[in-house]
Coordinates of C-alpha atoms and ligand atoms in Angstrom, one line a residue:
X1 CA 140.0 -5.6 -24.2
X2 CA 140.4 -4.3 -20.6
X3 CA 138.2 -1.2 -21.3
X4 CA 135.7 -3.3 -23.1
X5 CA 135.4 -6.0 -20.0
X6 CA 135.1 -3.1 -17.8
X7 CA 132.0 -2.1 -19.5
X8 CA 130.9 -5.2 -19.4
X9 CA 130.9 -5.3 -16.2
X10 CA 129.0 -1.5 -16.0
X11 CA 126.5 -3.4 -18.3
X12 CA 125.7 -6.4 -15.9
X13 CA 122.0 -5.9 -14.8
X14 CA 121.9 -8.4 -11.9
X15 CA 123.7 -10.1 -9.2
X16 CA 123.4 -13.4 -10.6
X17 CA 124.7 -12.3 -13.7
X18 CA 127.7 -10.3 -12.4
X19 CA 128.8 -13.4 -10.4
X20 CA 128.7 -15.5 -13.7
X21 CA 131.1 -13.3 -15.5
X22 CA 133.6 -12.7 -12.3
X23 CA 134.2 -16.8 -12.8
X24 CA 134.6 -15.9 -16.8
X25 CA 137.2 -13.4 -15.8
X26 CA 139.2 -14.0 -12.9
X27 CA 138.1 -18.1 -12.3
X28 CA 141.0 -20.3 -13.0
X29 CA 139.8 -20.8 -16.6
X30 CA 139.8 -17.0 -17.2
X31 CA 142.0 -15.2 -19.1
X32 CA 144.2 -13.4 -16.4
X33 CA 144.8 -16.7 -14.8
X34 CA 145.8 -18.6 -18.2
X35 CA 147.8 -15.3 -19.2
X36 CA 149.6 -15.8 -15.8
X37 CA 150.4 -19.8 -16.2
X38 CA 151.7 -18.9 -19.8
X39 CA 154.3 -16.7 -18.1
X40 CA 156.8 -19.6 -17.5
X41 CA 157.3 -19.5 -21.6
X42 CA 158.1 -15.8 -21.7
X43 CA 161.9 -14.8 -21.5
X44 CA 162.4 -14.4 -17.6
X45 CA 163.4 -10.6 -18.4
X46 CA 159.9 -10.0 -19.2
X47 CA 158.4 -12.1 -16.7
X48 CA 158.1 -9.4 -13.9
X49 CA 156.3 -6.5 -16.4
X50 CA 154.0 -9.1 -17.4
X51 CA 153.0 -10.2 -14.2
X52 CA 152.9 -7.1 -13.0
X53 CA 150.9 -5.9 -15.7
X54 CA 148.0 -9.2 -15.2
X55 CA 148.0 -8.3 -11.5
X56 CA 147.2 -4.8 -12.3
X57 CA 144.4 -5.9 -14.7
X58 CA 143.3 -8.8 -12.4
X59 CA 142.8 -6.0 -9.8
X60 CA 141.4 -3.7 -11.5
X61 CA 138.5 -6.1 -12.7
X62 CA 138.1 -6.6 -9.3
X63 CA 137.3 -3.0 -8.1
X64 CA 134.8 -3.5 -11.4
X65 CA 132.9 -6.1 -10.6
X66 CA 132.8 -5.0 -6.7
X67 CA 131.6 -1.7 -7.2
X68 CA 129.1 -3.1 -9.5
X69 CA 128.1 -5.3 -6.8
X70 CA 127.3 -2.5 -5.0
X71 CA 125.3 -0.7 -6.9
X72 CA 123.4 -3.9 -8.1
X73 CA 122.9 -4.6 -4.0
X74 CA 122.2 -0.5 -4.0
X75 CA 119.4 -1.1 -6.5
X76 CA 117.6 -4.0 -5.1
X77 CA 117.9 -2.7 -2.0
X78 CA 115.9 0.6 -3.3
X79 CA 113.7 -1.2 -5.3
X80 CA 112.8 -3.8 -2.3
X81 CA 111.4 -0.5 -0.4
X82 CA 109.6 1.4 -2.7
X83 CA 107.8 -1.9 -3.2
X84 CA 106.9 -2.2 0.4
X85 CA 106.5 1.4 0.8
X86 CA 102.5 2.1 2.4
X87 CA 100.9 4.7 1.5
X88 CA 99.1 5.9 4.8
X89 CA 96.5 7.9 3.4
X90 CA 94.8 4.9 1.8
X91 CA 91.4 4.0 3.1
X92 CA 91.5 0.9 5.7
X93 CA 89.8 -2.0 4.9
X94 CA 86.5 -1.7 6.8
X95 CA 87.0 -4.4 10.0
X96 CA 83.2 -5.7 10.6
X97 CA 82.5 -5.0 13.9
X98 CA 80.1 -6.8 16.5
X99 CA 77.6 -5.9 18.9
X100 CA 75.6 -8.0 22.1
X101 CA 72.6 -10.3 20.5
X102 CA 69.6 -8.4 20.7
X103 CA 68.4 -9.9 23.7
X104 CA 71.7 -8.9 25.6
X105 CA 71.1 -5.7 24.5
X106 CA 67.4 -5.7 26.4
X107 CA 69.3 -7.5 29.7
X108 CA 71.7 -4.6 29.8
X109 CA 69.3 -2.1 29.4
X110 CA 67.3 -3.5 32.4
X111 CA 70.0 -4.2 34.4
X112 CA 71.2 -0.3 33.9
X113 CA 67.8 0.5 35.5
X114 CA 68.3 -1.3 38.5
X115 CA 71.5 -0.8 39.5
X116 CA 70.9 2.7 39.0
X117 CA 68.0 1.9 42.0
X118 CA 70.5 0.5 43.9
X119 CA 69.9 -3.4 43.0
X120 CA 72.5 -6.1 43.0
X121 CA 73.0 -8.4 40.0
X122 CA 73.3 -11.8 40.4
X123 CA 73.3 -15.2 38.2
X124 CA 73.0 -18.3 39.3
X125 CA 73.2 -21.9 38.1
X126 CA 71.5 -23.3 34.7
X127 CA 71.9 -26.6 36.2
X128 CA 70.1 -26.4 39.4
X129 CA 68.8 -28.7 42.5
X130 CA 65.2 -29.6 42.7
X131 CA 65.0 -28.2 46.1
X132 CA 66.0 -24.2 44.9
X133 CA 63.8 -24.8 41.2
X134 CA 60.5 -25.9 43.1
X135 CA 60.7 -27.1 46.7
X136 CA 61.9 -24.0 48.1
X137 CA 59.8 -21.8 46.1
X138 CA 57.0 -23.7 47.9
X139 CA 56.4 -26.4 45.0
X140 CA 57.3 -29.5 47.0
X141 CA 57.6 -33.4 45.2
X142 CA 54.1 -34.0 44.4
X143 CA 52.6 -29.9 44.1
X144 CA 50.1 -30.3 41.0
X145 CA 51.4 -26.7 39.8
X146 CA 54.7 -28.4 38.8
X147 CA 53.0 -29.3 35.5
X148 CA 52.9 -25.5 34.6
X149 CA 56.5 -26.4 33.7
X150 CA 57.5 -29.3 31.8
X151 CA 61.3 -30.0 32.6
X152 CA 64.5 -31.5 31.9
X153 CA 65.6 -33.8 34.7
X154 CA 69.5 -34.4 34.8
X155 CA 68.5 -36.4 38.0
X156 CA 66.0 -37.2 40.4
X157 CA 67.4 -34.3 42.1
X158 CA 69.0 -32.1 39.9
X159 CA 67.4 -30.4 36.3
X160 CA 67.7 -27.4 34.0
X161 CA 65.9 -24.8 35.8
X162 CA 62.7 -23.8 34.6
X163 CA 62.4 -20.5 35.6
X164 CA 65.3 -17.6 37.4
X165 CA 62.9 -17.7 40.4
X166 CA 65.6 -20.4 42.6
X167 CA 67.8 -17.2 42.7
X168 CA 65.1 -15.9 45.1
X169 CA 65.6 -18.5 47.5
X170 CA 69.7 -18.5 47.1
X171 CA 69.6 -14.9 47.7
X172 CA 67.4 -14.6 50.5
X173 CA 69.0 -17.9 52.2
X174 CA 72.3 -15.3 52.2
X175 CA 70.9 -12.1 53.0
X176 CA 72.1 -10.4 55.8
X177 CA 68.9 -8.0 56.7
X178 CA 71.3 -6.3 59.5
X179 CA 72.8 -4.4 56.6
X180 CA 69.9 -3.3 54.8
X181 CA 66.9 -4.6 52.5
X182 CA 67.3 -6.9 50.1
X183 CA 67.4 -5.6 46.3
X184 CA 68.6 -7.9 43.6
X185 CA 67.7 -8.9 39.8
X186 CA 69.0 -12.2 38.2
X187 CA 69.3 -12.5 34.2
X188 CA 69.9 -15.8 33.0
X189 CA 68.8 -18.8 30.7
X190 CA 66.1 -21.1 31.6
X191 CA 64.8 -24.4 30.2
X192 CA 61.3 -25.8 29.4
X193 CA 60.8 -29.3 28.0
X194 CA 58.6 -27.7 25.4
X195 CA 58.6 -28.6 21.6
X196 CA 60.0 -25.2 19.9
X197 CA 57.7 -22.9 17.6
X198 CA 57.3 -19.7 16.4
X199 CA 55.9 -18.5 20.3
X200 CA 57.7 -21.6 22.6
X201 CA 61.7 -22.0 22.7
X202 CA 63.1 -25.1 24.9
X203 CA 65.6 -22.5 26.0
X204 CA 65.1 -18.7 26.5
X205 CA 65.4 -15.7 28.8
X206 CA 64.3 -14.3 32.0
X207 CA 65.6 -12.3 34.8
X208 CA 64.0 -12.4 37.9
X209 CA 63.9 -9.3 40.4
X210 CA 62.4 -9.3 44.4
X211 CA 62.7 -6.7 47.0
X212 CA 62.7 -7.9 50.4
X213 CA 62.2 -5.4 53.8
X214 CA 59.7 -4.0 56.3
X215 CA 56.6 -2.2 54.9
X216 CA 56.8 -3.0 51.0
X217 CA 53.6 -3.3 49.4
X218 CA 51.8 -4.0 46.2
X219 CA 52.2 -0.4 44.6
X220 CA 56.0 -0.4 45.3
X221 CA 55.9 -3.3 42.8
X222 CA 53.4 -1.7 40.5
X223 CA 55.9 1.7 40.1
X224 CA 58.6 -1.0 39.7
X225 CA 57.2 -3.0 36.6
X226 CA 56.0 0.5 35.3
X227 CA 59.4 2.2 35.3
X228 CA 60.8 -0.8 33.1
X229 CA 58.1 -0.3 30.8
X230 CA 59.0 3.4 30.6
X231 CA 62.7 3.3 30.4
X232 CA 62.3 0.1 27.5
X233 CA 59.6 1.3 25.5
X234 CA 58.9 4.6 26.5
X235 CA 56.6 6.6 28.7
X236 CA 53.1 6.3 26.4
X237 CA 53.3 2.7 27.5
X238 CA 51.5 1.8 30.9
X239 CA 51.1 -1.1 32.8
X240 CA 47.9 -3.0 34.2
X241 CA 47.8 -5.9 36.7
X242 CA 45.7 -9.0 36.4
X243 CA 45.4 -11.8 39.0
X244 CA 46.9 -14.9 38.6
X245 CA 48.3 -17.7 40.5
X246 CA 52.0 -19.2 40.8
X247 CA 53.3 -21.0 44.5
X248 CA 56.0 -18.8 45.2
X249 CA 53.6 -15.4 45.4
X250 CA 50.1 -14.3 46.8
X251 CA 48.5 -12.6 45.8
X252 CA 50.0 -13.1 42.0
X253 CA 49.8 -11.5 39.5
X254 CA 50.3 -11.1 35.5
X255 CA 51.4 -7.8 34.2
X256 CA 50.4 -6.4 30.6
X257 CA 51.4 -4.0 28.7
X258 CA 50.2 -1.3 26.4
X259 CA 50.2 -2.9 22.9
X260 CA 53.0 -1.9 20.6
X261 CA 50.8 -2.7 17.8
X262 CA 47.9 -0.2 18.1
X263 CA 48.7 1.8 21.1
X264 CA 46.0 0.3 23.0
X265 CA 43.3 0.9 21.2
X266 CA 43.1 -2.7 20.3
X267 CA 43.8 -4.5 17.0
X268 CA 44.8 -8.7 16.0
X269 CA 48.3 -8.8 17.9
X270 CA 46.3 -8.4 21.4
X271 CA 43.0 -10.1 20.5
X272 CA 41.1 -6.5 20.7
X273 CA 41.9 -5.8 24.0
X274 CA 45.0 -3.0 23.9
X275 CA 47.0 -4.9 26.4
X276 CA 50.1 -7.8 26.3
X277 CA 50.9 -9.9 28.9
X278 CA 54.7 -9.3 29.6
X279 CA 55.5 -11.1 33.1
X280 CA 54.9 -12.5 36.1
X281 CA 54.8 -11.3 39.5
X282 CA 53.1 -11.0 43.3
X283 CA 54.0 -10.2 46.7
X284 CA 56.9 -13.2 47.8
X285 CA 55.1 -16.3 49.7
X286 CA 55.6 -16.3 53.3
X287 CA 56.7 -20.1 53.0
X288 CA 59.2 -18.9 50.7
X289 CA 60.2 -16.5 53.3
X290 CA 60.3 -19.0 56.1
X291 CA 62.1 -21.6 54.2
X292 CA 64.8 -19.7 53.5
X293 CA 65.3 -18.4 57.0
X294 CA 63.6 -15.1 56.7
X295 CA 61.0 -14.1 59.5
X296 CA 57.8 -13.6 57.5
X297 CA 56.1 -11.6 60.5
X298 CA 58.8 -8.6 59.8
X299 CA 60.2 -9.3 56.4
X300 CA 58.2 -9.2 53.4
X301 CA 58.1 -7.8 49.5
X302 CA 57.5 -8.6 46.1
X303 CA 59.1 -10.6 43.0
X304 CA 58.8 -10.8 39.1
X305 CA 59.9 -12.9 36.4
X306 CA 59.8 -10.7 32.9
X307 CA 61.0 -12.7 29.9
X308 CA 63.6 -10.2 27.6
X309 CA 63.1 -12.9 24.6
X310 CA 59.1 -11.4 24.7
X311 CA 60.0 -7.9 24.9
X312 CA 62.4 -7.7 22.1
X313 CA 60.0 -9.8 20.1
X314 CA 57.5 -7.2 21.1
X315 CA 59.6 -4.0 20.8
X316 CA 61.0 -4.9 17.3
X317 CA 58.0 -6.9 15.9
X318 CA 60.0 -10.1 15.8
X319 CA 57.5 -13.1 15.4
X320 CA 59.5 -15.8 15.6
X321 CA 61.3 -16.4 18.5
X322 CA 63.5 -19.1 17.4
X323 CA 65.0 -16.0 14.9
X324 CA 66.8 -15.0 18.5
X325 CA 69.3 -18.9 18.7
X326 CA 69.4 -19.2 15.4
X327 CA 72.3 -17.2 15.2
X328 CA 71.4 -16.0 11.2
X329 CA 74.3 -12.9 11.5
X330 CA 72.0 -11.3 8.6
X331 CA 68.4 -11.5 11.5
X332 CA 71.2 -10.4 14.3
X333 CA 73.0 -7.4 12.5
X334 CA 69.4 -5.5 12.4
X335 CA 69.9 -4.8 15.8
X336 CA 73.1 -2.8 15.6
X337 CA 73.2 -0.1 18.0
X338 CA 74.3 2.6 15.2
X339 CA 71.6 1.0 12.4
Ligands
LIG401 N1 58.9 -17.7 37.7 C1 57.7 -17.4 37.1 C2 57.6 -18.0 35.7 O1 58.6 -18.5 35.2 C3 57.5 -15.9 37.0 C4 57.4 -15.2 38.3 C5 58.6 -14.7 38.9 C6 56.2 -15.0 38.9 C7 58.5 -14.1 40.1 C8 56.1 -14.4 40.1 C9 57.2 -13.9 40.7 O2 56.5 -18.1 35.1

């Protein structure tokens, strides 16, 4: 019997199941402990061999069931770690990775130009004062050119700038023309109370550049405008200037672009005439000067207002641009950087 509950015990395949026969064996309704209350009817002579001889079992069973403890613990132990062993030459999981929107990607690229050519980057407010949107870019209260932009008033006073061109007047009001001319390009959001379609968005891009100092002139902002067609399309694309008109320049101008479409040699996307109007631009208004503290008799330069939504629409032949807020991850991953 003692050999047989010994390999019982071997024979025990769990902890659960080792602790249930410990109780069987040594628990006070086990056989050693009966066998040890029965004593007090033996003849007392042979009440020291028999106890001696149930301790010797009892302990024995012990030493059983704990070394099978330890194996069993042994076991799951093992068994716990192969399971959570990792096999490190497994593929990973591919993580999906992002990139900037498109139109971040066309900011960046300009604003690598220029501060390669030494220009400072600003941004300024979306919610700006009437007085930096239009009155100080010579557009005061009643100026009929204010209906060339419809806008969102948050107040009398204070709207959702139409335009990056107020960063003209905040920089110049700063600029300390002791220490040099003044170089700078502003990116940013603007707002137009327009109704959105495939070629208007209420909100899109711009970023607004002007060069302020002694002796700038009208081809200094040609070479400009044509080293951002280069460097963002490539140097088969060229530049022509057309006159226009806003307040804040004179003479203004409107800058096209060869057409992507054709090449220039004229086809639907440019009405037959090989060119696309891109931006804005002209030599700064003296008021503007003036207004913002800067001695027009010295100082003077030239500013432009280029819209990044129109080139990338242009440059990947996007022609919708509400594709570019939608935020459709499916339109936006086309414009991964490895794709
Ligand atoms: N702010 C003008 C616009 O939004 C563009 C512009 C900027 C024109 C700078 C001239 C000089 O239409």
């Amino acid at each position: 019997i003692r050999q047989q509950r010994k390999q019982d015990i071997k024979d025990v395949g769990d902890l659960k199941n080792l602790d249930a026969l410990r109780v069987e064996l040594l628990g006070k309704k086990g056989p050693i402990t009966q066998a040890l209350r029965g004593m007090r009817d033996l003849p007392a002579d042979q009440r020291p061999k028999f106890g001696q001889f149930a301790n010797t079992v009892r302990d024995e069973l012990q030493g059983a069931i704990e070394a099978r403890r330890d194996e069993l613990k042994k076991d799951r132990l093992n068994k716990q770690l192969a399971n959570e062993k990792i096999d490190v030459t497994l593929p990973g999981k591919p993580v999906a990775q992002g990139q900037p929107h498109v139109i971040q990607q066309i900011i960046d690229q300009i604003e690598d130009l220029f501060i390669g050519m030494g220009y400072q980057v600003l941004t300024g407010p979306e919610v700006e004062e009437d007085k930096y949107n239009f009155e100080m870019m010579n557009l005061p209260k009643d100026h009929p050119a204010r209906d060339m932009q419809d806008t969102f008033y948050i107040t009398k006073d204070i709207l959702m700038r139409t335009q990056t061109s107020p960063m003209q007047a905040r920089t110049l009001e700063k600029h300390d023309f002791s220490k040099g001319p003044l170089k700078m390009i502003s990116p940013g959001v603007v707002y137009r109370r327009d109704t959105d379609d495939p070629t208007h968005s209420h909100q899109f891009h711009q970023v607004e550049g002007i060069v302020i100092d002694k002796h700038i002139t009208m081809a200094d902002l040609k070479g400009t405008l044509e080293l951002i067609a280069h460097e963002l399309f490539g140097n088969r694309f060229d530049i022509r200037l057309r006159p226009s008109y806003f307040p804040f320049t004179e003479p203004s101008v409107e800058a096209d672009i060869t057409c992507f479409n054709c090449g220039g040699k004229g086809c639907a996307v440019c009405k037959y005439t090989g060119w696309i109007e891109v931006l804005g631009a002209g030599m700064v208004h003296p008021n503007v000067l003036e207004m913002a503290g800067v001695d027009s008799e010295v100082y003077g330069g030239f500013a432009f207002g280029l819209g990044p939504d129109r080139f990338a629409m242009l440059k990947y032949g996007v022609d919708d641009i509400r594709n570019f807020y939608l935020n459709d991850v499916r339109f936006l991953t086309q414009f991964s950087k490895k794709g």
